Coordinates of C-alpha atoms in Angstrom, one line a residue:
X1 CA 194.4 283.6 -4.0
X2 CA 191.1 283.7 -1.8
X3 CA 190.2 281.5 0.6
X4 CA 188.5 278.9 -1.0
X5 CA 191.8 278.4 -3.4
X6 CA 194.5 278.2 0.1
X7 CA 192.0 275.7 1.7
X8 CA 192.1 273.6 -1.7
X9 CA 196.2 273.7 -1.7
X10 CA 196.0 272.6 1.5
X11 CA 193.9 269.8 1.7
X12 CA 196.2 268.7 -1.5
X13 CA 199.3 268.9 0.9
X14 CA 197.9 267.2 3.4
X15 CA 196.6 264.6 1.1
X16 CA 200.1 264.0 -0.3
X17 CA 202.2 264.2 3.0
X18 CA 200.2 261.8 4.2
X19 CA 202.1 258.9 2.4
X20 CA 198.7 257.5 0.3
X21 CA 197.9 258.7 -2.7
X22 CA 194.3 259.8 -3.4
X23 CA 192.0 256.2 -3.5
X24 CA 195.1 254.7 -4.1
X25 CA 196.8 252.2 -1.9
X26 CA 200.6 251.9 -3.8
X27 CA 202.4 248.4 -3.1
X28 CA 206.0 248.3 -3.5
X29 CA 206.7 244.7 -4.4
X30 CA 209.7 243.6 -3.8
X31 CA 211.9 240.7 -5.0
X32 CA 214.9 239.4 -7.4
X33 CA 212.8 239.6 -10.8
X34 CA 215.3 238.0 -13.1
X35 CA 214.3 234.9 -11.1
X36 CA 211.6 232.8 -10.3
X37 CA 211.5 233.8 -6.7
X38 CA 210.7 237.6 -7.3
X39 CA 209.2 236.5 -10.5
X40 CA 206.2 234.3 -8.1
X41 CA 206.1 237.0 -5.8
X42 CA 205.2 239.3 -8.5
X43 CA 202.6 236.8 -9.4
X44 CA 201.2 236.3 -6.2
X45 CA 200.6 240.2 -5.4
X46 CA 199.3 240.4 -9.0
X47 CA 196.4 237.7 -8.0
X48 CA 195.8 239.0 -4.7
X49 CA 195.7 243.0 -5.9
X50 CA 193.5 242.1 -8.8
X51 CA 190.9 240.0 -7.1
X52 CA 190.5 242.8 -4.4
X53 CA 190.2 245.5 -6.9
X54 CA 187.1 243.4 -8.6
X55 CA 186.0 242.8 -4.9
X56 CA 185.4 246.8 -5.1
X57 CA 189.1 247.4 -3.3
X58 CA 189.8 248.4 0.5
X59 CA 187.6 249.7 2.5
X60 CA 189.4 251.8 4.7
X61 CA 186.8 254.3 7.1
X62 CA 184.2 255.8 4.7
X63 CA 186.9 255.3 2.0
X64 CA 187.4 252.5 -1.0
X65 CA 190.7 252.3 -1.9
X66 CA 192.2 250.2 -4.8
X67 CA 195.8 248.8 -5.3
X68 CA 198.2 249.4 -7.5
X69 CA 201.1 247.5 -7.7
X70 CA 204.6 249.0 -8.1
X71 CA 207.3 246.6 -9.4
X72 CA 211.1 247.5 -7.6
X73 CA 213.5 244.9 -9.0
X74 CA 215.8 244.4 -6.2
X75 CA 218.7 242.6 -8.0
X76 CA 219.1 241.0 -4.3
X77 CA 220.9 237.7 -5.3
X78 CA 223.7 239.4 -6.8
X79 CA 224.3 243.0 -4.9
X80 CA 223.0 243.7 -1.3
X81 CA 223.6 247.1 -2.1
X82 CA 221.5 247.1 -4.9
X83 CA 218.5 246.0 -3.0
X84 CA 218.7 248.3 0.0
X85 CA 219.2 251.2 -2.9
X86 CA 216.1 249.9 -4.9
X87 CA 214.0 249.9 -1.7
X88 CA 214.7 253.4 -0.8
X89 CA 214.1 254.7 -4.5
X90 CA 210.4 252.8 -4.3
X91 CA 210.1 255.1 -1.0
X92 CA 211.3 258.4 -1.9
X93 CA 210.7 258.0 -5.7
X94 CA 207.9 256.0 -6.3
X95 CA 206.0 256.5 -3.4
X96 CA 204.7 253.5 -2.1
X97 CA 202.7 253.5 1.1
X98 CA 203.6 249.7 2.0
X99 CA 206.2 247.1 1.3
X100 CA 206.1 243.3 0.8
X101 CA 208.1 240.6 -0.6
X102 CA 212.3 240.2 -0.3
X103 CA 214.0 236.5 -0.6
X104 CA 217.6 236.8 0.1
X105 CA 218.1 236.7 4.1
X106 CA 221.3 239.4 3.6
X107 CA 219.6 241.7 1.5
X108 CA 216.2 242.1 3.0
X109 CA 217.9 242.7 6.6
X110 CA 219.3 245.8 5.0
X111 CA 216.2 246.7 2.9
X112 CA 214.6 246.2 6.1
X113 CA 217.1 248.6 7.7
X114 CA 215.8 251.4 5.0
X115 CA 212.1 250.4 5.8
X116 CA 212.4 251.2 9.5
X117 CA 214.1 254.2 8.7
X118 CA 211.5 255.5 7.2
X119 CA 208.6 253.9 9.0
X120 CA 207.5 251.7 6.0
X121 CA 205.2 248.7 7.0
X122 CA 207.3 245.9 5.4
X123 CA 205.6 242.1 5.5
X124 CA 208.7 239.7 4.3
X125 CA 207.1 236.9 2.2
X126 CA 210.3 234.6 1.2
X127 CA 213.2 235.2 3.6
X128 CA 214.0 232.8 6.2
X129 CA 216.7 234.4 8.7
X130 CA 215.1 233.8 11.9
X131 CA 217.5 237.6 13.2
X132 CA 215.2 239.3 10.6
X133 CA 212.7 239.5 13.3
X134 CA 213.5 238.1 16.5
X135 CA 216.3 240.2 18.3
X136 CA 215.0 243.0 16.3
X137 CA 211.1 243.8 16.9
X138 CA 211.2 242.1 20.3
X139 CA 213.8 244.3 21.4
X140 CA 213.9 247.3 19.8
X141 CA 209.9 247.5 19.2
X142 CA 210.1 251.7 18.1
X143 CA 212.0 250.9 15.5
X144 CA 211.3 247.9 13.7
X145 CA 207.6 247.5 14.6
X146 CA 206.7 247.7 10.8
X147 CA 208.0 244.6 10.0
X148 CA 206.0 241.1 10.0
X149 CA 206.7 238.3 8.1
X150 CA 204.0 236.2 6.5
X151 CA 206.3 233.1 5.1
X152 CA 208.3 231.2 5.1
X153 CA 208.6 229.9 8.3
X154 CA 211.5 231.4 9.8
X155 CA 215.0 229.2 9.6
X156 CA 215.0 227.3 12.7
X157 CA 210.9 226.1 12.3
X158 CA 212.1 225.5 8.6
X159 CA 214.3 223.0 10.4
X160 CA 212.0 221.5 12.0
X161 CA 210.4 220.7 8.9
X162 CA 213.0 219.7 7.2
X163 CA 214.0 217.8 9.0
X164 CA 210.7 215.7 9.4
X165 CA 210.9 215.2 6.2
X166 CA 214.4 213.4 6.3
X167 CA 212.9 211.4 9.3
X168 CA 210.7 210.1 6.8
X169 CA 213.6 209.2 4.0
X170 CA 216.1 208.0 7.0
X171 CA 213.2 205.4 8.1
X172 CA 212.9 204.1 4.6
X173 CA 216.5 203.5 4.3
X174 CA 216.6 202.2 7.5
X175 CA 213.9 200.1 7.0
X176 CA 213.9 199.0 3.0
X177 CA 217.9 198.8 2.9
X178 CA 218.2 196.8 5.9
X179 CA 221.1 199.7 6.7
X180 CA 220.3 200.4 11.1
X181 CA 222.9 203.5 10.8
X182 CA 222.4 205.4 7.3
X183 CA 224.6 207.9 6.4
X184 CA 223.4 211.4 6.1
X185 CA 225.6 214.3 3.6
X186 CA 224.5 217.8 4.3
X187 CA 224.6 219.9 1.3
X188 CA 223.7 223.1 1.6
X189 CA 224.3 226.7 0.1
X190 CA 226.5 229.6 1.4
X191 CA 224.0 231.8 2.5
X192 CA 223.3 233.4 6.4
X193 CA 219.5 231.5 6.5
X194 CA 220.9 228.0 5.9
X195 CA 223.3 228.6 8.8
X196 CA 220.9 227.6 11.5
X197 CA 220.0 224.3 9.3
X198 CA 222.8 223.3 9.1
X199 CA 224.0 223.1 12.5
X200 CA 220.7 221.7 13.8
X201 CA 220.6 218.9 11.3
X202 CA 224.3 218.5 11.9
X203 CA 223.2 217.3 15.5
X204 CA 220.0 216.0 15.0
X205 CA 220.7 213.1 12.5
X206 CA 223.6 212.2 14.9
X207 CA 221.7 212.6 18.1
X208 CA 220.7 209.0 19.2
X209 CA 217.3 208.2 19.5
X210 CA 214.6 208.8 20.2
X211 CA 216.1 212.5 20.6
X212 CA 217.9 212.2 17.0
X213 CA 218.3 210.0 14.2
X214 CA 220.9 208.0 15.0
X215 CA 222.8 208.1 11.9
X216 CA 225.7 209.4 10.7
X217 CA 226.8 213.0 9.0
X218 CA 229.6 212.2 7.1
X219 CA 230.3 215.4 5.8
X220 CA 228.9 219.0 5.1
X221 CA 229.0 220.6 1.8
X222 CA 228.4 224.6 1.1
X223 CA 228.5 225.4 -2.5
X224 CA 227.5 229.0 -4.1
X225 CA 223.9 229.6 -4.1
X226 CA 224.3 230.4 -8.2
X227 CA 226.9 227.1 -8.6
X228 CA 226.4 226.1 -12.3
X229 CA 228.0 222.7 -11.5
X230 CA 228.0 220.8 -7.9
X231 CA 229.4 217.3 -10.1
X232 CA 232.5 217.7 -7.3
X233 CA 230.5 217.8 -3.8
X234 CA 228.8 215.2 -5.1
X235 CA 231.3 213.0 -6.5
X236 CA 232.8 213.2 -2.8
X237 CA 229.5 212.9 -1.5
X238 CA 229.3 209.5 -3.3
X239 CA 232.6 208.4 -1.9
X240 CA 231.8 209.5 2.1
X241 CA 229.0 206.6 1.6
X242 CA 225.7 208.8 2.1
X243 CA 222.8 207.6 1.5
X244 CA 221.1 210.3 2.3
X245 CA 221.7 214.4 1.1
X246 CA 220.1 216.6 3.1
X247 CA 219.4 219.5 0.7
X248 CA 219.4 222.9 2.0
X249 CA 219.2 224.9 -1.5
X250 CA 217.2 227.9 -2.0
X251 CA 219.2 229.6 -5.2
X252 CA 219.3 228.9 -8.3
X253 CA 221.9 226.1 -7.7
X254 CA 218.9 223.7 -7.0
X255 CA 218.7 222.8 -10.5
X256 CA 222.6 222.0 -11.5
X257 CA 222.2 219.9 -8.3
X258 CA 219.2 218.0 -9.7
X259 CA 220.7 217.6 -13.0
X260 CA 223.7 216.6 -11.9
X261 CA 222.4 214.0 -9.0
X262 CA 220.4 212.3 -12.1
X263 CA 223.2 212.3 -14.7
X264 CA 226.0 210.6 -12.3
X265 CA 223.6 208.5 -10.6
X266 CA 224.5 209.0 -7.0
X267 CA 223.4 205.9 -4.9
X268 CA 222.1 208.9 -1.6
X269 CA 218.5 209.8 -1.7
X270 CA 217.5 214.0 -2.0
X271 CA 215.8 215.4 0.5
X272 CA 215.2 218.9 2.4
X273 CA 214.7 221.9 0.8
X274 CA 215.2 222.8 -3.3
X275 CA 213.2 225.6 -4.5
X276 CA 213.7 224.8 -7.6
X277 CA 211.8 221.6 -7.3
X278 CA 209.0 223.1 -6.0
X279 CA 208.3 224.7 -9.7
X280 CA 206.4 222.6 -11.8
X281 CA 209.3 223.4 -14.6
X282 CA 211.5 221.3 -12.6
X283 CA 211.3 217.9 -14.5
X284 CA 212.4 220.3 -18.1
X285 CA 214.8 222.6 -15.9
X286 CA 216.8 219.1 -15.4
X287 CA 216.7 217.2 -18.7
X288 CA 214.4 214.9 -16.7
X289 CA 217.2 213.6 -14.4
X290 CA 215.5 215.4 -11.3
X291 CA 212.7 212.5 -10.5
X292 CA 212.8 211.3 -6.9
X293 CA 214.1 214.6 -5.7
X294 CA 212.2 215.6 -2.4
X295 CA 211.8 218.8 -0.7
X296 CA 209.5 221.3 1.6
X297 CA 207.0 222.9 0.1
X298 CA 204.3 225.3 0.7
X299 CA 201.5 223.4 -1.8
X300 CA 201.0 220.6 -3.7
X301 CA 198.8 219.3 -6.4
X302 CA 195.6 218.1 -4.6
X303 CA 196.2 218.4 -1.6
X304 CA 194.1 221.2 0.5
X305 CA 195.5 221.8 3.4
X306 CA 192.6 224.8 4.1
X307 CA 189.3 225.1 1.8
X308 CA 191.3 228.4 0.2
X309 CA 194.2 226.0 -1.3
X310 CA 192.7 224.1 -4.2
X311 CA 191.0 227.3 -5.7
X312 CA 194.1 229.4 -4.8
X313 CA 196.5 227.2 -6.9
X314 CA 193.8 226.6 -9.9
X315 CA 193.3 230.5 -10.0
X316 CA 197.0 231.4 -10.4
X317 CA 197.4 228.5 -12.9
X318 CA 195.0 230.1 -14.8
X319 CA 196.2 233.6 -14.8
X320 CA 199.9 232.8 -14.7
X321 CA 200.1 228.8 -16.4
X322 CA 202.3 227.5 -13.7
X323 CA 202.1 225.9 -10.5
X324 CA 202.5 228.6 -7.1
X325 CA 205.6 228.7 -5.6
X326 CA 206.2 229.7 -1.7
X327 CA 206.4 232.9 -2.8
X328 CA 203.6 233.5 -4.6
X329 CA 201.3 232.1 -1.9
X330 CA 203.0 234.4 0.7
X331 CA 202.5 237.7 -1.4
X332 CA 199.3 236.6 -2.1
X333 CA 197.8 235.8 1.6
X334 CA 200.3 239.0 2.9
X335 CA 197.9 241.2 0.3
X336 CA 195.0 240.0 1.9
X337 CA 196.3 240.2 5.6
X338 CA 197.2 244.1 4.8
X339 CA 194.1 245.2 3.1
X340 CA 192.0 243.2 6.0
X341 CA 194.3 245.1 8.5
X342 CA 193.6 248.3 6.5
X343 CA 189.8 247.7 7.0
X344 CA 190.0 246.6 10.9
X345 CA 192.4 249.8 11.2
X346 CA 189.9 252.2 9.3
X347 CA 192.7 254.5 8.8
X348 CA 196.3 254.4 7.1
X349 CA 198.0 255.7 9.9
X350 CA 201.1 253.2 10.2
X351 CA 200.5 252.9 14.0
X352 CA 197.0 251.8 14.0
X353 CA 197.8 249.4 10.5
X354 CA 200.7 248.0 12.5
X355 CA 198.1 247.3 15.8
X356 CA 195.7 245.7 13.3
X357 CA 198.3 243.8 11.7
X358 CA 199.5 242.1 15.5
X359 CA 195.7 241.0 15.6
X360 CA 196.2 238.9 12.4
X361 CA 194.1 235.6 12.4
X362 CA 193.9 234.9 8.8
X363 CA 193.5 231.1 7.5
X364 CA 195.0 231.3 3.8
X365 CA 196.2 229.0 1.6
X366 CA 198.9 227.5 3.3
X367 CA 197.4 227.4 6.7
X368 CA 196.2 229.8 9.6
X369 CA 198.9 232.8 9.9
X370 CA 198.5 234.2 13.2
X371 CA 201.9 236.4 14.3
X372 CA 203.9 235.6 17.1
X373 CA 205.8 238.6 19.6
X374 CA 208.0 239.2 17.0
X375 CA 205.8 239.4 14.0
X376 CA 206.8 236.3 12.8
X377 CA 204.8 233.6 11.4
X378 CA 203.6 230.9 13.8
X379 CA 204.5 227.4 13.0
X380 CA 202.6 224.4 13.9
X381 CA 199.9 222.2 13.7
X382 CA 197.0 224.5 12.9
X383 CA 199.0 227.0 11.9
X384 CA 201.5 226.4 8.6
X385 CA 204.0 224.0 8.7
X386 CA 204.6 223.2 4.9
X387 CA 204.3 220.0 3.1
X388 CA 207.0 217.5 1.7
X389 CA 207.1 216.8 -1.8
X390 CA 208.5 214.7 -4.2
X391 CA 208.8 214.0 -8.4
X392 CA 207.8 210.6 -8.9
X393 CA 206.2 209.4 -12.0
X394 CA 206.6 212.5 -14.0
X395 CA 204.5 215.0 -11.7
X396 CA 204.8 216.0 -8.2
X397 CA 203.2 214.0 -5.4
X398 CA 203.1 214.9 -0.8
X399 CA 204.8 212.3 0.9
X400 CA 204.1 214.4 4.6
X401 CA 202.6 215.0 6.4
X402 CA 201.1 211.4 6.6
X403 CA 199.9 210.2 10.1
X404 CA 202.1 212.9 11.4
X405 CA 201.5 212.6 16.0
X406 CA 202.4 215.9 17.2
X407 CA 201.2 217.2 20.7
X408 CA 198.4 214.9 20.9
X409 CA 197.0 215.1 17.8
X410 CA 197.3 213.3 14.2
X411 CA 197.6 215.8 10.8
X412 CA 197.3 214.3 7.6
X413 CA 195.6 215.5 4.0
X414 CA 194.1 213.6 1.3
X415 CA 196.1 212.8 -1.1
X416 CA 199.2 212.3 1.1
X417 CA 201.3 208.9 -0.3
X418 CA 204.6 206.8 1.0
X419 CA 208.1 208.4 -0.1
X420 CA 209.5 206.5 -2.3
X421 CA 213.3 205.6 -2.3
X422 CA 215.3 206.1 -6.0
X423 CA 215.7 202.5 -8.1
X424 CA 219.4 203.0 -8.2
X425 CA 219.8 203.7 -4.2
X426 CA 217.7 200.7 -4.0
X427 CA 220.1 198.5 -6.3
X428 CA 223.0 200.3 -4.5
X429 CA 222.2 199.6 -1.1
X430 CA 220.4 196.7 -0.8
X431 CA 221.6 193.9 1.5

């Protein structure tokens, strides 16, 4: 072989030991397929990586680089095993240079675990685990620096949401049902990210003001994130008195719970968080009986909480014919904050990408993502905070933020109207 032909072979080995393919940046997207959550994280990347590519791709150095999306099916809301296993195939096998997606808390802490093993840059865009970052890249930086998390919020800012949402459906009781001490039922899912929720609301909505709510938790429900029927926590539910469910429900259990609130009537008003209701399938996925249901949300029809919202969510209903889910948003602005990273870094070395990606300031569709210490998604006003939403009249509709005074300022969209309390709690409660 002469000389010509060894320095050939070796640029090729170099080329391939570097981890990206020739011109090719190769995304590993990551998520629970069979369900909408991977299946809008799918979506979202899809949007993102194909709007890029038209752009003309990445410009990385001297170098333009397009994106092609690989599709690992982690199976993560049945096996944890299965996840961490389909992650380290899409690294060894399929060769992707950068990872993003993951929904259940359990299973991306260990897919994470197989990411920082092998020095994968791994942005999280639908798990909420607040440990899947902090106690992690804050204190053990070498390790699991290649982790960032674009949304949700983490667990305990989720919360805080949440739970001024609630504020909102604890006033109107309050103040429409004439009842000065409403009682509050927690219902939420088995699952490690709902953990935190649940013990802060727990003390919150008992808390007297103007620290809490001053009502009363009259009990804690945990069903299985997949529960095909939840007709028993809510027949008891109904006899503890609520008039409130706090909702913590991220699994497919949302919808039996909706169905099943609607069919028996329960005099307590919904409210939290249901991903399921944030679908625009929600109405059909419960035989109608899911109106008045309210929950956090990422988006909602209308309402532009950035100038990139409203053509974000007409975009992907015209790709995809269904309304953006938080994951879909997340994959899609994490796309964007890695090839933008790629750019500022004008290399691929995982190093310099995972400098660039501390210096995010990227205003997407959900708000201004700017990382904190830990690489984890600030929370805030001017940063993301979600919206709350609710099915009234057949469609969905933001009840929050409306007028909302936080640290000296007011936030509020257009489009924004009054929660509105169920008929039947009304004629229940009433005095």
């Amino acid at each position: 072989m002469g000389r010509i032909g060894t320095a050939v072979l070796w640029a090729v080995a170099l080329l391939l030991g570097s981890g990206v393919s020739a011109q090719t940046l190769r995304i590993g997207v990551v998520g629970p397929m069979a369900f909408v959550q991977g299946e809008h994280t799918w979506y979202g990347a899809t949007l993102a990586a194909e709007e890029i590519n038209r752009a003309g791709g990445v410009q990385i150095g001297n170098q333009r680089y397009r994106i092609e999306l690989i599709r690992v099916d982690t199976n993560e809301m049945t096996s944890v095993t299965d996840a961490a296993t389909a992650v380290e195939r899409a690294i060894t096998a399929q060769r992707v240079d950068f990872l993003m997606g993951g929904f259940r808390s359990e299973a991306v802490l260990a897919m994470t675990e197989v990411a920082a093993d092998y020095r994968k840059i791994f942005i999280i865009t639908g798990a909420g685990l607040d440990g899947l970052l902090a106690g992690r890249v804050d204190r053990n930086y070498e390790r699991f620096k290649y982790l960032f998390r674009v949304s949700p919020n983490k667990s305990s800012d989720l919360a805080r949401t949440s739970l001024l949402l609630a504020a909102e459906v604890v006033q109107a009781v309050r103040q429409q049902l004439g009842i000065p001490r409403p009682r509050v039922a927690i219902l939420a899912e088995r699952a490690a990210w709902a953990d935190p929720l649940v013990e802060t609301a727990g003390r919150l909505f008992a808390a007297p003001p103007p620290q809490g709510y001053g009502a009363e938790v009259v009990g804690t429900w945990r069903p299985s994130a997949t529960a095909t029927d939840v007709t028993p926590e809510l027949t008891a539910i109904q006899r503890a008195g609520a008039q409130v469910i706090f909702t913590v429900l991220s699994g497919p259990v949302g919808v039996p719970f909706g169905r099943d609130w609607g069919r028996l009537r329960i005099p307590a008003a919904p409210v939290g968080i249901n991903v399921e209701a944030q679908q625009e399938t929600w109405l059909r996925a419960t035989d109608n009986l899911g109106t008045y249901v309210a929950t956090l949300n990422s988006l909602a029809p209308g309402v532009a909480i950035t100038p990139r919202t409203i053509p974000f969510i007409s975009n992907f209903q015209a790709r995809f014919r269904q309304f953006p889910i938080y994951t879909a948003s997340g994959a899609y602005g994490a796309l964007y904050i890695l090839a933008e990273a790629l750019t500022r870094a004008g290399t691929t070395n995982v190093d310099a990408v995972v400098r660039a990606l501390e210096a995010t300031d990227y205003t997407g569709a959900t708000g201004r993502i700017v990382f904190d210490r830990t690489h984890d998604v600030t929370w805030g006003p001017g940063y993301t905070t979600g919206l709350g939403v609710q099915w009234v009249g057949g469609r969905m509709q933001a009840f929050w933020p409306r007028n909302w005074q936080v640290e000296g300022r007011v936030v509020s969209y257009a489009g924004v109207r009054p929660y509105e309390l169920p008929p039947w709690v009304v004629e229940a409660w009433r005095r």
